[in-house]
Tab-separated table of C-alpha atoms in Angstrom:
chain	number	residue	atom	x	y	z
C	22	UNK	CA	-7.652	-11.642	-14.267
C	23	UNK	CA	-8.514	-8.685	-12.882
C	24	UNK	CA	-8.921	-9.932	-9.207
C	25	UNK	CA	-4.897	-11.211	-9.968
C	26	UNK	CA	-3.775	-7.772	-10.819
C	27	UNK	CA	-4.942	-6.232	-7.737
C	28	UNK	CA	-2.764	-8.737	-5.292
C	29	UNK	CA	0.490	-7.281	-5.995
C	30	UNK	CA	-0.758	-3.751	-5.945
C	31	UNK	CA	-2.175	-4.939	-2.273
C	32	UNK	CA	0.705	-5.995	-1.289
C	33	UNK	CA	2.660	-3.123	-2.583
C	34	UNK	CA	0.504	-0.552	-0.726
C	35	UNK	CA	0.882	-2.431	2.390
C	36	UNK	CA	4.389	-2.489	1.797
C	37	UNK	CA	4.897	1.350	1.495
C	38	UNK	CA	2.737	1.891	4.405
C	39	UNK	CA	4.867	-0.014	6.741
C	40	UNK	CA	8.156	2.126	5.601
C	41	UNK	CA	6.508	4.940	5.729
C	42	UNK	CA	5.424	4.018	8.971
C	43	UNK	CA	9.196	2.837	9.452
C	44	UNK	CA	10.311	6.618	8.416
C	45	UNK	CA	8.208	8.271	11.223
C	46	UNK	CA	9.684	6.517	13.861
C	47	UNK	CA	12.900	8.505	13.351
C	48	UNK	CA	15.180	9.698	11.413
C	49	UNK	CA	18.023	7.699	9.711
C	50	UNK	CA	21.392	8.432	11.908
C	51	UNK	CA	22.987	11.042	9.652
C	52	UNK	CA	26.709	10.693	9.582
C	53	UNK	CA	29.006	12.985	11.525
C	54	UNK	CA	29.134	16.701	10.291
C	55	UNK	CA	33.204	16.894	8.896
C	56	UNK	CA	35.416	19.651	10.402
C	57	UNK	CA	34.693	21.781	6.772
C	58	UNK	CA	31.132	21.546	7.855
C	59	UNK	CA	31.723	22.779	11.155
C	60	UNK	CA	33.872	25.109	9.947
C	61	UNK	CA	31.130	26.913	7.812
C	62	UNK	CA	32.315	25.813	4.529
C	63	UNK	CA	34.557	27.484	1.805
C	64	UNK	CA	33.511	30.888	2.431
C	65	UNK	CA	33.971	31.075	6.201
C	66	UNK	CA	37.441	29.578	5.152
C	67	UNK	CA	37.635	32.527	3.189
C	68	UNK	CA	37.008	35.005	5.752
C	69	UNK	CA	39.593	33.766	8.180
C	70	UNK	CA	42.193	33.172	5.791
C	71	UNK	CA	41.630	36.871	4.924
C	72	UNK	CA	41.808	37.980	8.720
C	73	UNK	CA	45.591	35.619	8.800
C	74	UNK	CA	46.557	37.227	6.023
C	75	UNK	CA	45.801	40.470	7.368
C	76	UNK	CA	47.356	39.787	11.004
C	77	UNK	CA	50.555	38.381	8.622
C	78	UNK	CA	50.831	41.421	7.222
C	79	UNK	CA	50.853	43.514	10.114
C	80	UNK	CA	52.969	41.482	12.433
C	81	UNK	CA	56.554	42.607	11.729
C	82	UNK	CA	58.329	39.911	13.275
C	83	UNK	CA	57.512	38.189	9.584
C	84	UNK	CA	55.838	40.069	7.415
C	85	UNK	CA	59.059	40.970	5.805
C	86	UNK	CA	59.078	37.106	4.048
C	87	UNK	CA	55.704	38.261	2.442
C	88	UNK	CA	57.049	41.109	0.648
C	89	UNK	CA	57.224	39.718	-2.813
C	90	UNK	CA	53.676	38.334	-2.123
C	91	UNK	CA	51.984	41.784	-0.906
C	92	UNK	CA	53.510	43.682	-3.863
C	93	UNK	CA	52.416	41.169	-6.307
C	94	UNK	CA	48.521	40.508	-6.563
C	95	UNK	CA	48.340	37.370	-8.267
C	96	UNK	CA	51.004	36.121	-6.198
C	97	UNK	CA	48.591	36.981	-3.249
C	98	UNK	CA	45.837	35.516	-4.577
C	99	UNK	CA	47.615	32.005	-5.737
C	100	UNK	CA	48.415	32.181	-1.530
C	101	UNK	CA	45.346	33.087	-0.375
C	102	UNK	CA	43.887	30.209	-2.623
C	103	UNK	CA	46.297	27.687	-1.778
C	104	UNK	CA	45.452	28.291	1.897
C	105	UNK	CA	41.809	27.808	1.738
C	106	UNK	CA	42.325	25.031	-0.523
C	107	UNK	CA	44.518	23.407	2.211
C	108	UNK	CA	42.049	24.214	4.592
C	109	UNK	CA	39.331	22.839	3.192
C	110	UNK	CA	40.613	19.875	1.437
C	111	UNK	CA	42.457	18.693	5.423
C	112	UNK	CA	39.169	19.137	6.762
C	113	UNK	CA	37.655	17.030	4.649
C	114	UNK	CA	36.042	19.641	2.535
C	115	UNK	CA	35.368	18.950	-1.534
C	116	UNK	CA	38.691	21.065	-2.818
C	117	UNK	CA	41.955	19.658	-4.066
C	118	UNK	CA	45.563	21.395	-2.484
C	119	UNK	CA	46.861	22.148	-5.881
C	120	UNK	CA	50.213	24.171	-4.892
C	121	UNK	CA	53.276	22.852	-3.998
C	122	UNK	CA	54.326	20.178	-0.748
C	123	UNK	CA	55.326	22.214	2.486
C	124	UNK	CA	59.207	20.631	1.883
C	125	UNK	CA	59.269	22.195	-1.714
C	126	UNK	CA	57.432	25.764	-0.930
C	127	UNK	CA	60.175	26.667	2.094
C	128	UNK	CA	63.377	24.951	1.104
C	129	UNK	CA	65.912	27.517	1.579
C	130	UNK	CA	63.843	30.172	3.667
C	131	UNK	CA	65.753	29.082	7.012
C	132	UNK	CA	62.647	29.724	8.774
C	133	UNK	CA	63.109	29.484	12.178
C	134	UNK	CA	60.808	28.056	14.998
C	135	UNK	CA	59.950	31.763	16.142
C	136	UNK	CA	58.887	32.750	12.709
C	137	UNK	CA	56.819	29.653	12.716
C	138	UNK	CA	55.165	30.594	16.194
C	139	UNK	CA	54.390	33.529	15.123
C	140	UNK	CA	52.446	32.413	12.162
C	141	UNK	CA	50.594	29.854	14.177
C	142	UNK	CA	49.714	33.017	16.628
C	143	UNK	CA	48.437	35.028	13.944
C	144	UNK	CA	46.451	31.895	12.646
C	145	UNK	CA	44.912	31.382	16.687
C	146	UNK	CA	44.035	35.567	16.580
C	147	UNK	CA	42.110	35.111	13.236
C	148	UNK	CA	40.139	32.058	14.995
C	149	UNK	CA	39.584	33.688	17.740
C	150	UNK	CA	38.422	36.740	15.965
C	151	UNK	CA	35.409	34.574	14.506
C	152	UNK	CA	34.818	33.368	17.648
C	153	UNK	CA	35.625	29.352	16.625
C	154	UNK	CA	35.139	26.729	19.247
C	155	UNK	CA	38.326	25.576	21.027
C	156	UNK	CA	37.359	22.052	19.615
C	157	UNK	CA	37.617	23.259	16.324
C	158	UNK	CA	40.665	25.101	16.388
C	159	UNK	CA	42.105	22.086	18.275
C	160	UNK	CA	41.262	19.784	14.888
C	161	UNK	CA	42.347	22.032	12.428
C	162	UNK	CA	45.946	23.086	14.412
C	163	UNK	CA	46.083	19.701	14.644
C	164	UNK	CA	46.136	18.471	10.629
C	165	UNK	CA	48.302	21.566	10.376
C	166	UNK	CA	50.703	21.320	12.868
C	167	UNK	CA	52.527	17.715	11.779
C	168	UNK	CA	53.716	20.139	8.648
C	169	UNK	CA	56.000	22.285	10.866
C	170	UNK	CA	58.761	19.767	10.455
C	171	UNK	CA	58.448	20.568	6.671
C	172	UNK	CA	58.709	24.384	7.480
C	173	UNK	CA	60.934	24.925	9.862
C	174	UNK	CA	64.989	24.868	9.536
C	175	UNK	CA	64.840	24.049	5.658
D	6	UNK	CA	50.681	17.260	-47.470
D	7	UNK	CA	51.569	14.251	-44.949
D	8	UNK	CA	54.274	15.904	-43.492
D	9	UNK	CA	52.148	19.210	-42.733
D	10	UNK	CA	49.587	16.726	-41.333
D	11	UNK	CA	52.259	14.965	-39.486
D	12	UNK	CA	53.547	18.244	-37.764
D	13	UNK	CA	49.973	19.958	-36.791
D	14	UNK	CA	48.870	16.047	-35.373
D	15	UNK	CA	52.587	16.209	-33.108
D	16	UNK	CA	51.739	20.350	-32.052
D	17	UNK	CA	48.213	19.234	-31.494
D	18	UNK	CA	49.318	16.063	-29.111
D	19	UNK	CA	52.074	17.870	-27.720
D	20	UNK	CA	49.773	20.885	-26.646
D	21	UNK	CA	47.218	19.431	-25.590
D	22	UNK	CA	48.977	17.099	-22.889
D	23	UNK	CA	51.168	19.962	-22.017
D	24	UNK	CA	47.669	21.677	-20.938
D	25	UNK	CA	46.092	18.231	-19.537
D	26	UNK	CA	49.657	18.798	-16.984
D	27	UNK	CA	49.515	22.002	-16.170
D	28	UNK	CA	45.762	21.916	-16.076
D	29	UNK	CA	44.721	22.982	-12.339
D	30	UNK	CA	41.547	20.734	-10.531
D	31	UNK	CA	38.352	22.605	-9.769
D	32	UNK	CA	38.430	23.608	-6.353
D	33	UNK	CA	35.480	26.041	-4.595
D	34	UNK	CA	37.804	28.638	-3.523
D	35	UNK	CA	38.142	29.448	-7.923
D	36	UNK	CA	34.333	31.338	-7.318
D	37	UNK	CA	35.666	33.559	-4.935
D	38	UNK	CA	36.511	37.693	-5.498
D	39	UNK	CA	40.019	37.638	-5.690
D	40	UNK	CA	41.408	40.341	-2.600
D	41	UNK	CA	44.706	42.605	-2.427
D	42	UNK	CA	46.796	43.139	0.763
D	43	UNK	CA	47.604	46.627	1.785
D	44	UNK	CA	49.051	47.976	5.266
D	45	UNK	CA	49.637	51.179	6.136
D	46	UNK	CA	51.583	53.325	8.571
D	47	UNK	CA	49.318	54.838	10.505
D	48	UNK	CA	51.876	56.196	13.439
D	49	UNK	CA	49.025	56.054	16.262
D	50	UNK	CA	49.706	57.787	19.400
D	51	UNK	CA	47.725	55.003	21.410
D	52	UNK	CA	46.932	51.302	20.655
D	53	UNK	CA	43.372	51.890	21.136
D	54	UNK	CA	43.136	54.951	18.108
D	55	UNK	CA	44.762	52.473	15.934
D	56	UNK	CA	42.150	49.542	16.829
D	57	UNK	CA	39.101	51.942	16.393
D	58	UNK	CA	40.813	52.581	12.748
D	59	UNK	CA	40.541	48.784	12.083
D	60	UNK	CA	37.182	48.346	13.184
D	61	UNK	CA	36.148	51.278	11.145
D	62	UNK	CA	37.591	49.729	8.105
D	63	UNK	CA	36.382	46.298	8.653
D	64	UNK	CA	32.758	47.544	8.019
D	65	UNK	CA	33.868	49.049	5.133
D	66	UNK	CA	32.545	47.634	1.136
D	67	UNK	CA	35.434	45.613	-0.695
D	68	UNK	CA	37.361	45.149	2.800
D	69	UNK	CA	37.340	41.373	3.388
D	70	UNK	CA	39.522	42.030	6.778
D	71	UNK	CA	41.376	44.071	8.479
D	72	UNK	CA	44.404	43.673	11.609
D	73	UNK	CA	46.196	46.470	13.353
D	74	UNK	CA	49.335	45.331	15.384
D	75	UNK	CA	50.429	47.964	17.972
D	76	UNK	CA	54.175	46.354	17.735
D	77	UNK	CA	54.711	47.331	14.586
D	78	UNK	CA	52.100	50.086	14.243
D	79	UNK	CA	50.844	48.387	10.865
D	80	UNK	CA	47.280	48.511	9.922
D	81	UNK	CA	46.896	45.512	7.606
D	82	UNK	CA	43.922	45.436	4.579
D	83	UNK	CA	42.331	42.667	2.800
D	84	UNK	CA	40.481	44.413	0.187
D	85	UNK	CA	38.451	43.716	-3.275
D	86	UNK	CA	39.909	45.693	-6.178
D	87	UNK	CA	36.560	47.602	-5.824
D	88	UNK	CA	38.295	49.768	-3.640
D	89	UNK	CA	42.027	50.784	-4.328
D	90	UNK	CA	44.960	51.377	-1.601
D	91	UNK	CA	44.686	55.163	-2.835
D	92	UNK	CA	40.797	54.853	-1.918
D	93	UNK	CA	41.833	53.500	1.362
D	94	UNK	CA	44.676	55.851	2.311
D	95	UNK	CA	42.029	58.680	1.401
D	96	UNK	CA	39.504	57.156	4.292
D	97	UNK	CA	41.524	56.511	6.866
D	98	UNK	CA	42.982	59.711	6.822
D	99	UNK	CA	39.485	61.273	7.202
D	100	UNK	CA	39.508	59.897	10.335
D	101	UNK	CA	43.033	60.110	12.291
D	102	UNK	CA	44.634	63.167	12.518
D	103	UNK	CA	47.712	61.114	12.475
D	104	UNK	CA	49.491	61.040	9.309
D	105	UNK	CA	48.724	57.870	7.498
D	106	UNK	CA	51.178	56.311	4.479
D	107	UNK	CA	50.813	52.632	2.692
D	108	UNK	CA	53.861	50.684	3.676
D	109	UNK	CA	56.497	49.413	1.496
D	110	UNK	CA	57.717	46.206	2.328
D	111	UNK	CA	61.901	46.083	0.914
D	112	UNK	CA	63.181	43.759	-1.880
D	113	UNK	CA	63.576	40.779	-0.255
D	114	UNK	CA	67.057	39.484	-1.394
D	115	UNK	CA	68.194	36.854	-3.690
D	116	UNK	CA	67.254	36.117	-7.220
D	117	UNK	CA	63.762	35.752	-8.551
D	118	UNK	CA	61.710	34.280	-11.397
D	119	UNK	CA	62.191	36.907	-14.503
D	120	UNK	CA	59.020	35.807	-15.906
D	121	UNK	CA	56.237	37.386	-13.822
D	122	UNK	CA	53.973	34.831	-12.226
D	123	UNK	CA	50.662	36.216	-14.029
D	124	UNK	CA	52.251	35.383	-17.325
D	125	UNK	CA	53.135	31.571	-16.361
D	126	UNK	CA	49.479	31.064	-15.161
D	127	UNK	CA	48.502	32.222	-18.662
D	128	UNK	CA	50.373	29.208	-19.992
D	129	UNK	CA	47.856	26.384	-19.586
D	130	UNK	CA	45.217	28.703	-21.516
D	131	UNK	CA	47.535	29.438	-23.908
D	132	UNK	CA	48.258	25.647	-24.488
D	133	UNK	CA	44.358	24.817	-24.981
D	134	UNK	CA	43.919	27.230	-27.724
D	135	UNK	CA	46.884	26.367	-29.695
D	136	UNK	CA	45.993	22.359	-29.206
D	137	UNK	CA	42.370	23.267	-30.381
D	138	UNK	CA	43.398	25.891	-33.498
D	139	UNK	CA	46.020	22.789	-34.948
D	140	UNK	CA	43.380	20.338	-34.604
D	141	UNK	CA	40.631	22.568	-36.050
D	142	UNK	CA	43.489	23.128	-38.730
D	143	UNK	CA	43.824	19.047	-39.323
D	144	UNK	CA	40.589	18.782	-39.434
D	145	UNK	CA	40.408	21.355	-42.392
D	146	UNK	CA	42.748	19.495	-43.624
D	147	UNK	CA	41.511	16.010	-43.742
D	148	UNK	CA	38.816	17.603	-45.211
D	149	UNK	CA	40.069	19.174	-48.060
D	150	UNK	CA	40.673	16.807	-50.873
D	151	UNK	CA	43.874	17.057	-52.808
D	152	UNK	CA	44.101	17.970	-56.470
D	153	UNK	CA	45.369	21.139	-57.720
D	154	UNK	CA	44.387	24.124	-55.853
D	155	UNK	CA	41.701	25.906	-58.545
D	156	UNK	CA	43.971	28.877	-59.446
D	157	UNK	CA	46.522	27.384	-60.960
């Protein structure tokens, strides 16, 4: 009986030797690291968001349309958040876009395709400020830039 | 009896779907210090005194970022509430001889919302609590058996 017992707990040995033997010949392809990752996660979200919202603010040709959202903090927070939210959540990062669709947030601000250049410029300078690779900044004005329809002339 | 029961079962329902709606998804960026925006007018005779100012107040605690356009002569602040605009104004003039004001963006035209923004925020809270006091109170009141109440 006892001889019977020890078969399967042979064969299970042998088995875990081989995959562990399996293991060391190299590791398992990992899957691609996501834009977010590359990115640096949430917080380095955070920081450039912060450096575009700074650049915004200082760039007179339109910080005038964030008046109401400088004077009011919680206003600037609900942007700031709904920025890194977009951010994140287009780059494949584990946050939700909870504010409201591009169409509905600039109906009726006439914004026009030099105000919207602008932005994107001040976007680029905060980038480039943290030194992101071109790829990188090619991906992310990419997922944003098919949203300038949305923006501009409504 | 039933139609108290009826009413705190239809404030209870009502509330708390109105707060499962307005309800907002976790998302990462909740964790982080909320910042204000300040910019200031600080009238620099030369691009490159009002760049040094922005690098001086990008290493300083509770500012997140900072971004000084020589077009507009704006130096722009992303600060923590750890540090107010006051705070601010008071450094930078330490270091400019220049004078140094916070800028006031105008009005910007057309109607707005007359209930602040803050307050409508509030409202899914304020939903929860009311859903969970009228259920607590139906639950008191399933409870409670009826009969006379024992002073009469």
């Amino acid at each position: 009986m006892i001889k019977h017992t020890r078969i399967p707990a042979l064969l299970l040995f042998v088995a875990l030797f081989f995959a562990a033997c399996k293991d060391q010949d190299g590791p398992l392809p990992q899957p691609d690291p996501t834009l977010y990752e590359r990115l640096g996660g949430v917080d380095a979200i955070a920081l450039v968001v912060d450096k575009f919202l700074a650049n915004v603010v200082a760039d007179d040709a339109i910080n005038a349309r964030f008046a109401a959202t400088v004077a009011d903090p919680f206003r600037t927070q609900l942007l700031r958040n709904n920025l890194i939210d977009q951010i994140c959540a287009g780059t494949g990062g584990p946050c939700q876009y909870k504010g409201k669709t591009m169409l509905e947030a600039h109906t009726g601000m006439n914004i026009t395709d030099a105000e919207f250049n602008a932005l994107v410029g001040d976007l680029v300078a905060a980038l480039d400020f943290y030194n992101v690779p071109q790829q990188e900044q090619d991906e992310l004005l990419a997922i944003l830039g098919p949203m300038k329809s949305d923006i501009v002339g409504q | 009896m039933k139609k108290t029961r009826f009413i705190l079962s239809l404030i209870t329902m009502l509330c708390l779907a109105g707060w499962a709606w307005l309800r907002k998804p976790y998302s990462p960026s909740q964790e982080l210090e909320p910042i204000v925006l300040t910019a200031f007018d600080i009238h620099a005779d030369r691009p490159a005194g009002g760049y040094a100012l922005a690098e001086a107040a990008a290493g300083w605690r509770g500012v997140t970022a900072s971004s000084y356009n020589p077009a507009s002569g704006l130096l722009a602040l992303a600060h923590t509430s750890s540090v107010t605009p006051r705070d601010l104004t008071s450094r930078l003039k330490v270091l400019t001889p220049r004078p140094v004001s916070i800028k006031v963006f105008p009005e910007p035209a057309g109607t707005s919302c007359p209930v602040p923004a803050a307050a409508l925020a509030t409202l899914p809270g304020w939903l929860l609590g009311a859903g969970i006091f009228s259920a607590a109170s139906l639950a008191l009141l399933a409870l409670g058996r009826p009969g006379k109440p024992v002073w009469q």
